[in-house]
Short mmCIF file of C-alpha atoms in Angstrom, two decimals:
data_model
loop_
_atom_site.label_atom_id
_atom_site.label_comp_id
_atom_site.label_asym_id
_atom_site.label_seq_id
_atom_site.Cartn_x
_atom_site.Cartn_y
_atom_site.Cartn_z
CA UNK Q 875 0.00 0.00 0.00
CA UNK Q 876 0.67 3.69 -0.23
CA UNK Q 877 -0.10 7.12 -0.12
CA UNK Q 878 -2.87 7.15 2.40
CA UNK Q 879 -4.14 3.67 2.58
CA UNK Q 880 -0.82 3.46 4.08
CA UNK Q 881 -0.75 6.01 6.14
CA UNK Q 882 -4.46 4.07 7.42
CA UNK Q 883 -2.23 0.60 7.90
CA UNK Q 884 -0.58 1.96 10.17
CA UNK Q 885 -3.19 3.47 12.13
CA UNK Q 886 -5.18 -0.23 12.03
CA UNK Q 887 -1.56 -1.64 13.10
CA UNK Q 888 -1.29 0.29 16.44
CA UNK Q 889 -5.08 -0.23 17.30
CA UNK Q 890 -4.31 -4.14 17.01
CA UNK Q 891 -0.64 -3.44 19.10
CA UNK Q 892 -2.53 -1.41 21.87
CA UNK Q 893 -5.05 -4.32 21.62
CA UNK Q 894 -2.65 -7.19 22.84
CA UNK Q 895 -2.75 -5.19 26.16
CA UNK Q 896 -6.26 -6.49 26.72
CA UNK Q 897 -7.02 -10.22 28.42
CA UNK Q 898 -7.69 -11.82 25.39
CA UNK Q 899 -5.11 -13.76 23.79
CA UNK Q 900 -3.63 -12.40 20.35
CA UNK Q 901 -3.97 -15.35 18.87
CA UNK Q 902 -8.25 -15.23 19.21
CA UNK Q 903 -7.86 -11.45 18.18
CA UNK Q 904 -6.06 -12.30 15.25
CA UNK Q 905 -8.59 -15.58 14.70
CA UNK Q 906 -11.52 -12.71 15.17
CA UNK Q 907 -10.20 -10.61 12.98
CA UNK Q 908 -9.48 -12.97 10.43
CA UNK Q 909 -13.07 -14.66 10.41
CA UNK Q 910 -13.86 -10.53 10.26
CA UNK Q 911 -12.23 -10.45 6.79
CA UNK Q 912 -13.97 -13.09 5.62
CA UNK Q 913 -17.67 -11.44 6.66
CA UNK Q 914 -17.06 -8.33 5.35
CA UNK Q 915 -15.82 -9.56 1.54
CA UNK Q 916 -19.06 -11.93 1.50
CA UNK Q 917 -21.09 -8.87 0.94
CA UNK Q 918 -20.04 -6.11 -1.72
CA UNK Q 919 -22.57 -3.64 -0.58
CA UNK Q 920 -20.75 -3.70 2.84
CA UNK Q 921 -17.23 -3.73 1.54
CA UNK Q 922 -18.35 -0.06 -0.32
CA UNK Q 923 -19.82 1.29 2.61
CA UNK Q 924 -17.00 0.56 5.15
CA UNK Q 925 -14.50 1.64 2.68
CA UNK Q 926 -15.89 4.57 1.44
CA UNK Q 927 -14.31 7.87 2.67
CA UNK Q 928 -17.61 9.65 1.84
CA UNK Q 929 -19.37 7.93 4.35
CA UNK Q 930 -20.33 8.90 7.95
CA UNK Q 931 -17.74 7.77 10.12
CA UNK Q 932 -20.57 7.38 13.00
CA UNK Q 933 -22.70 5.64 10.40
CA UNK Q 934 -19.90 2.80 9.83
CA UNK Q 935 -19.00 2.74 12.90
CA UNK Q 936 -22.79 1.72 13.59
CA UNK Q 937 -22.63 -1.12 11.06
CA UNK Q 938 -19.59 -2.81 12.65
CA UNK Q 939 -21.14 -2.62 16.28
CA UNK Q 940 -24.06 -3.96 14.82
CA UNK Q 941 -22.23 -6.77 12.72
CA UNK Q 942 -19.74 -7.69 15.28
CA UNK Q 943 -20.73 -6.19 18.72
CA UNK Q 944 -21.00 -9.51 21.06
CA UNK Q 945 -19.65 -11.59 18.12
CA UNK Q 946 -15.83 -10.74 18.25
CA UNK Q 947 -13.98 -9.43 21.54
CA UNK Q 948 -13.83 -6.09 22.24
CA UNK Q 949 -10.64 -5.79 21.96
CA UNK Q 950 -10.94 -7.25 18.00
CA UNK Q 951 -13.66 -4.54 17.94
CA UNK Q 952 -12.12 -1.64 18.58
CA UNK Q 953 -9.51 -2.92 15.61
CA UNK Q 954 -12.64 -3.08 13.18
CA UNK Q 955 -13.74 0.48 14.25
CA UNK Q 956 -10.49 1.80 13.32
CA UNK Q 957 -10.09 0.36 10.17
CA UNK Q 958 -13.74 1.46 9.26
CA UNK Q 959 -13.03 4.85 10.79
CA UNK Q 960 -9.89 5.04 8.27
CA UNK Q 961 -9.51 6.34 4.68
CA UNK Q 962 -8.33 3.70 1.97
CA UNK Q 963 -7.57 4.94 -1.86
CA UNK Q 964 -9.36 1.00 -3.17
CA UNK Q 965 -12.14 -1.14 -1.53
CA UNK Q 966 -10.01 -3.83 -1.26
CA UNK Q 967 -7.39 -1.72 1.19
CA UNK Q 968 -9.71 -2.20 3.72
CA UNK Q 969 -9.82 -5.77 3.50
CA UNK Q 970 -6.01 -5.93 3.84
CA UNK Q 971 -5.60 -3.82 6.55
CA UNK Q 972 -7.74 -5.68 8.44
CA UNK Q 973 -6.15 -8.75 7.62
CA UNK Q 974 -2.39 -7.48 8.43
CA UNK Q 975 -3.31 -6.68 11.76
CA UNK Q 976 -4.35 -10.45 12.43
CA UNK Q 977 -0.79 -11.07 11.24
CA UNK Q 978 1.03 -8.69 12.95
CA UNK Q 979 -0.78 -10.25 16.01
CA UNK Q 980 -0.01 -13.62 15.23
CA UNK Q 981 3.53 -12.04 14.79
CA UNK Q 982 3.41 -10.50 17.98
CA UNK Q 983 2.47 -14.03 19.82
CA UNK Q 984 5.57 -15.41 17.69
CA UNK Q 985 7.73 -12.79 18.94
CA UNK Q 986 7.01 -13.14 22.42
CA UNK Q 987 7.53 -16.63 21.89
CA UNK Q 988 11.08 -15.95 20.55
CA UNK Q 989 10.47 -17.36 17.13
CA UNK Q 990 9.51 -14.36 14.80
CA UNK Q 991 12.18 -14.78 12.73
CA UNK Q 992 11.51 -18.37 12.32
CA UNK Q 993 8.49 -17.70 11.35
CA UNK Q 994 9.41 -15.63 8.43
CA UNK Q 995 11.75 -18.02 7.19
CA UNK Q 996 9.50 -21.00 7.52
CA UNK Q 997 6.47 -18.71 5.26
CA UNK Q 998 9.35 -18.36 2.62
CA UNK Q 999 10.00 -21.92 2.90
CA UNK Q 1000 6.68 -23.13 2.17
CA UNK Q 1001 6.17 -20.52 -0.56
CA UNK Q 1002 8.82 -22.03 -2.38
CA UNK Q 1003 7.78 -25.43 -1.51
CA UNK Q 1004 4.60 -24.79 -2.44
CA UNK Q 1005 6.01 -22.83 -5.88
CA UNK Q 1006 8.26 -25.87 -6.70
CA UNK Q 1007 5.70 -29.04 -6.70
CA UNK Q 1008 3.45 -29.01 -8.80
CA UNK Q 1009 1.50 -31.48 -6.95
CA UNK Q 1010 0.89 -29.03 -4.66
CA UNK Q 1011 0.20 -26.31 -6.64
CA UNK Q 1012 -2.36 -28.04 -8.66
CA UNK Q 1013 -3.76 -29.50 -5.14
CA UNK Q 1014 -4.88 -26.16 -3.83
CA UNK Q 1015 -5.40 -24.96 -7.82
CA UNK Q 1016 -8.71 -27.44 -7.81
CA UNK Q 1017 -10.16 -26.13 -4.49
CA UNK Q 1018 -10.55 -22.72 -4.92
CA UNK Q 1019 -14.23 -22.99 -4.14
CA UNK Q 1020 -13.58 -25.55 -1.08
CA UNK Q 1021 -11.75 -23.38 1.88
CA UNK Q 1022 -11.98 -26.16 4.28
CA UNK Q 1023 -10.31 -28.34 1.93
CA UNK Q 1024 -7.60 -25.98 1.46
CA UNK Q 1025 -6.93 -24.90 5.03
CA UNK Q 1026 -6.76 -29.13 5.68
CA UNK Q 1027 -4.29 -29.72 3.15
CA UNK Q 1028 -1.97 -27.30 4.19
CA UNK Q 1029 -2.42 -28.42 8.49
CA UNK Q 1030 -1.47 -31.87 7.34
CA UNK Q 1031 1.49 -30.51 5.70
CA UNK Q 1032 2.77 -28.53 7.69
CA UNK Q 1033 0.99 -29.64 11.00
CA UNK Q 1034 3.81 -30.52 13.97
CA UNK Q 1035 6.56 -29.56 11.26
CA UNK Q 1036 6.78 -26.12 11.54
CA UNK Q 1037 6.06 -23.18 14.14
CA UNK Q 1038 2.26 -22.82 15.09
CA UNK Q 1039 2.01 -18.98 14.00
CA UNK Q 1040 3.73 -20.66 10.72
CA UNK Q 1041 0.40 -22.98 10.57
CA UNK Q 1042 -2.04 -20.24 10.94
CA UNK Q 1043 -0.32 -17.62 8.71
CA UNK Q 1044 -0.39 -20.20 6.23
CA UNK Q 1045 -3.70 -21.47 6.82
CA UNK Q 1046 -5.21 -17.91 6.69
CA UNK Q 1047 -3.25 -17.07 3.43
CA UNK Q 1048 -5.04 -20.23 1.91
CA UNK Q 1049 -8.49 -19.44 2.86
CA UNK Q 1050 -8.72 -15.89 2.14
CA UNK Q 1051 -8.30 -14.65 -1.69
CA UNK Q 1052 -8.55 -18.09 -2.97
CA UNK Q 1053 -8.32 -16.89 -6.79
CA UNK Q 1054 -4.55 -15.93 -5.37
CA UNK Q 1055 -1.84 -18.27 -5.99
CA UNK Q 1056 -0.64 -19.54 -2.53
CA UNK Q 1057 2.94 -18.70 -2.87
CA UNK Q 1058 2.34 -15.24 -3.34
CA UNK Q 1059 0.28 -15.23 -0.30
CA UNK Q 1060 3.01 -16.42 1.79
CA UNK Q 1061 5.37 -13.93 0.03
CA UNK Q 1062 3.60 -11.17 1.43
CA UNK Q 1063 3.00 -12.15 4.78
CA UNK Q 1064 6.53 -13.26 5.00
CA UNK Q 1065 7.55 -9.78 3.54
CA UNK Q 1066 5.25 -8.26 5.85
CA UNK Q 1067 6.98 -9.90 8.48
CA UNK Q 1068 10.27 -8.97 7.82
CA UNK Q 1069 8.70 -4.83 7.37
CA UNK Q 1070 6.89 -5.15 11.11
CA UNK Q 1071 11.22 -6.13 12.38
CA UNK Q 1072 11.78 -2.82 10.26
CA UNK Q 1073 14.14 -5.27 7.86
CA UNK Q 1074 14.39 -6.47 4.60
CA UNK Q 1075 14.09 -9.60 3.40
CA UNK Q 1076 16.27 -10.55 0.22
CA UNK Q 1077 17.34 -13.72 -1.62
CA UNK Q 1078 20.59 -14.64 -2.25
CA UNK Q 1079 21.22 -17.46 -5.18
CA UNK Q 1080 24.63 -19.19 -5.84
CA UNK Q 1081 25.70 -22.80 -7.41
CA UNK Q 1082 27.05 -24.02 -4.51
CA UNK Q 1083 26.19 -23.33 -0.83
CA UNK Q 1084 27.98 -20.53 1.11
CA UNK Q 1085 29.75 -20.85 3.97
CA UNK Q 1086 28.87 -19.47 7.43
CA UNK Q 1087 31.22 -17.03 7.08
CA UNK Q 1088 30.65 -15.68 3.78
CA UNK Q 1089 26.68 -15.39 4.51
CA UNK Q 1090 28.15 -13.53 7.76
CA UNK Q 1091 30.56 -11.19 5.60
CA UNK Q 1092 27.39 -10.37 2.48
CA UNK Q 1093 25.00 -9.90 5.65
CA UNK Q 1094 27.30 -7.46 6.62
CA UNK Q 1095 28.16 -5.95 3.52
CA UNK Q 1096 24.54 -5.05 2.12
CA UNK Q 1097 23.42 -4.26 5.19
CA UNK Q 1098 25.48 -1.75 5.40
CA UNK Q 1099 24.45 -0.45 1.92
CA UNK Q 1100 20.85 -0.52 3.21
CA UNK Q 1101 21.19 0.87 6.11
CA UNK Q 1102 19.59 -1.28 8.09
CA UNK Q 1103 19.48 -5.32 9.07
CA UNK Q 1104 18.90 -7.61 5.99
CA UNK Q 1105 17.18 -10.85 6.53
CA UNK Q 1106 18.59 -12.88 3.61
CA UNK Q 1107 17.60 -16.19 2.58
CA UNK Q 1108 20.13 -18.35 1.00
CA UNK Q 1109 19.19 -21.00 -2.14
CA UNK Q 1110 21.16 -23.15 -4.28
CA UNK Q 1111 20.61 -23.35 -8.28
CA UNK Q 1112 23.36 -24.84 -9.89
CA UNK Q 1113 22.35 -22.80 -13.67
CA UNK Q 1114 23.51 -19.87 -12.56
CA UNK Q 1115 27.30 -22.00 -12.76
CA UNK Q 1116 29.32 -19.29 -11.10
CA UNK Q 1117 28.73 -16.23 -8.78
CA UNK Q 1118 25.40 -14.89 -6.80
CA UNK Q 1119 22.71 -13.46 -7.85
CA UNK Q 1120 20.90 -11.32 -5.17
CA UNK Q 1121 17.10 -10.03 -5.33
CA UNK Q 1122 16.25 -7.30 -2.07
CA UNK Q 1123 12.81 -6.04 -2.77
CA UNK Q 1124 12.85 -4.62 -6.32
CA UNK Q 1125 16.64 -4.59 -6.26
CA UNK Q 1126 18.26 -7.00 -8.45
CA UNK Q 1127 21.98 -7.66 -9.08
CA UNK Q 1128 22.89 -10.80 -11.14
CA UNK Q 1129 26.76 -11.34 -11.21
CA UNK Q 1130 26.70 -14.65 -12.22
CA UNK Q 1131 28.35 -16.39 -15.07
CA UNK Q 1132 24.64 -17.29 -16.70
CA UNK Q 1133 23.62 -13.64 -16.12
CA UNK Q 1134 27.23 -12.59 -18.03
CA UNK Q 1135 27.10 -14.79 -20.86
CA UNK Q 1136 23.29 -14.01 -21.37
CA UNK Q 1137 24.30 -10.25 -21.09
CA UNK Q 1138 26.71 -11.06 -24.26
CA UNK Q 1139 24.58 -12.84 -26.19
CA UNK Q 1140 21.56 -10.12 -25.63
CA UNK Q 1141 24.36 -7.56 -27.17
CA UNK Q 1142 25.28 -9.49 -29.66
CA UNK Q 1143 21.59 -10.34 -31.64
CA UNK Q 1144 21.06 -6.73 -30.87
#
């Protein structure tokens, strides 16, 4: 998001961090909030009204007291009033913002639990799991109408394997948005993730494995050129024959031997 839907995120974001003050875990707020999502896209007439910046704020608010009041805590409540009470630039804003604070408080039980960065790297894992077998793939492909179905095949691969907050990130990134591949669901959670740590994620490819140290010495080297801590993940593709090639965001730098002898032969039919 930006311009003012994200300026709105981060609004919803606080509400759900001043939330996890409250008794109830952030786990069922996140759950609440989640099962909130999934209410409010069923209907289009409410997704308008809720996102719509020419509407009442007190009239909105209304709605989602109405909707929710006695359904979802209070705490999850207050979240929904927020995100109502903010102005998104698409309908479908809304709908996200809503959503990322469920993460960010499934992130937050993570985090407390000491494995928030686990977490991350287990949602990239999967995507790319996910990405490279086709089995898979086509698995959740042919149940895009069946959300149960979905949400099963994904527990009983990953169920006991991975962290819990792994399980439920993943879960809710197969039930919701269906028509959206799965990897790029866990993609953006994962890169959400890494955002809430105030860090970038990037991927670092090479034919063989790196050592410890080297991973230690580019850590330190682009994170330096960032500015800020990198959380790089580290994969092995033995086409590239020679040298890394590194992808940070929309930042790529290929200075491998495939990239180099591509480069030549793109000069040469030119």
């Amino acid at each position: 998001m930006r311009g003012v839907s994200a300026k709105s995120l981060q609004s919803v974001l606080r509400r759900a961090a001043e939330s996890t003050s409250a008794n109830t875990p952030s786990t069922e707020i996140a759950s609440e909030l989640f099962e909130a999502v999934r209410v409010i896209d069923s209907s289009n007439q409410l997704v308008r009204l809720l996102s719509d910046p020419g509407r009442d704020e007190d009239l909105k608010a209304d709605v989602v007291r109405r909707l929710f009041g006695g359904r979802v805590s209070e705490a999850a409540l207050e979240v929904l009033l927020e995100a109502s009470r903010c102005t998104w630039s698409e309908q479908n804003h809304l709908l996200e913002g809503i959503e990322f604070a469920g993460v960010s408080l499934v992130l937050d039980e993570a985090r407390g639990r000491g494995t928030a960065h686990t977490v991350e790297e287990e949602l990239f894992q999967v995507a790319r799991l996910v990405e490279d077998t086709p089995e898979l793939s086509e698995a959740f492909d042919s149940k895009r109408d069946d959300v149960p179905a979905r949400v099963g095949i994904t527990e009983r691969l990953l169920g006991g394997k991975v962290d819990e907050a792994t399980v439920s990130l993943a879960a809710q990134a197969v039930s919701f948005e269906p028509e959206a591949k799965v990897p790029a669901r866990l993609l953006e959670f994962a890169n959400f993730a890494s955002a809430e740590r105030d860090r970038r994620s990037g991927v670092v490819t090479s034919a063989i494995a790196l050592s410890p140290e080297q991973q230690e010495r580019l850590t330190r080297i682009l994170s330096a050129r960032y500015g800020g801590e990198l959380s790089l993940n580290y994969e092995i593709d033995p086409s590239v024959i020679g040298g890394l090639r590194i992808t940070i965001g929309d930042d790529l730098y290929d200075a491998t031997i495939f990239g180099r002898v591509r480069d030549v032969r793109e000069r040469i039919s030119a």
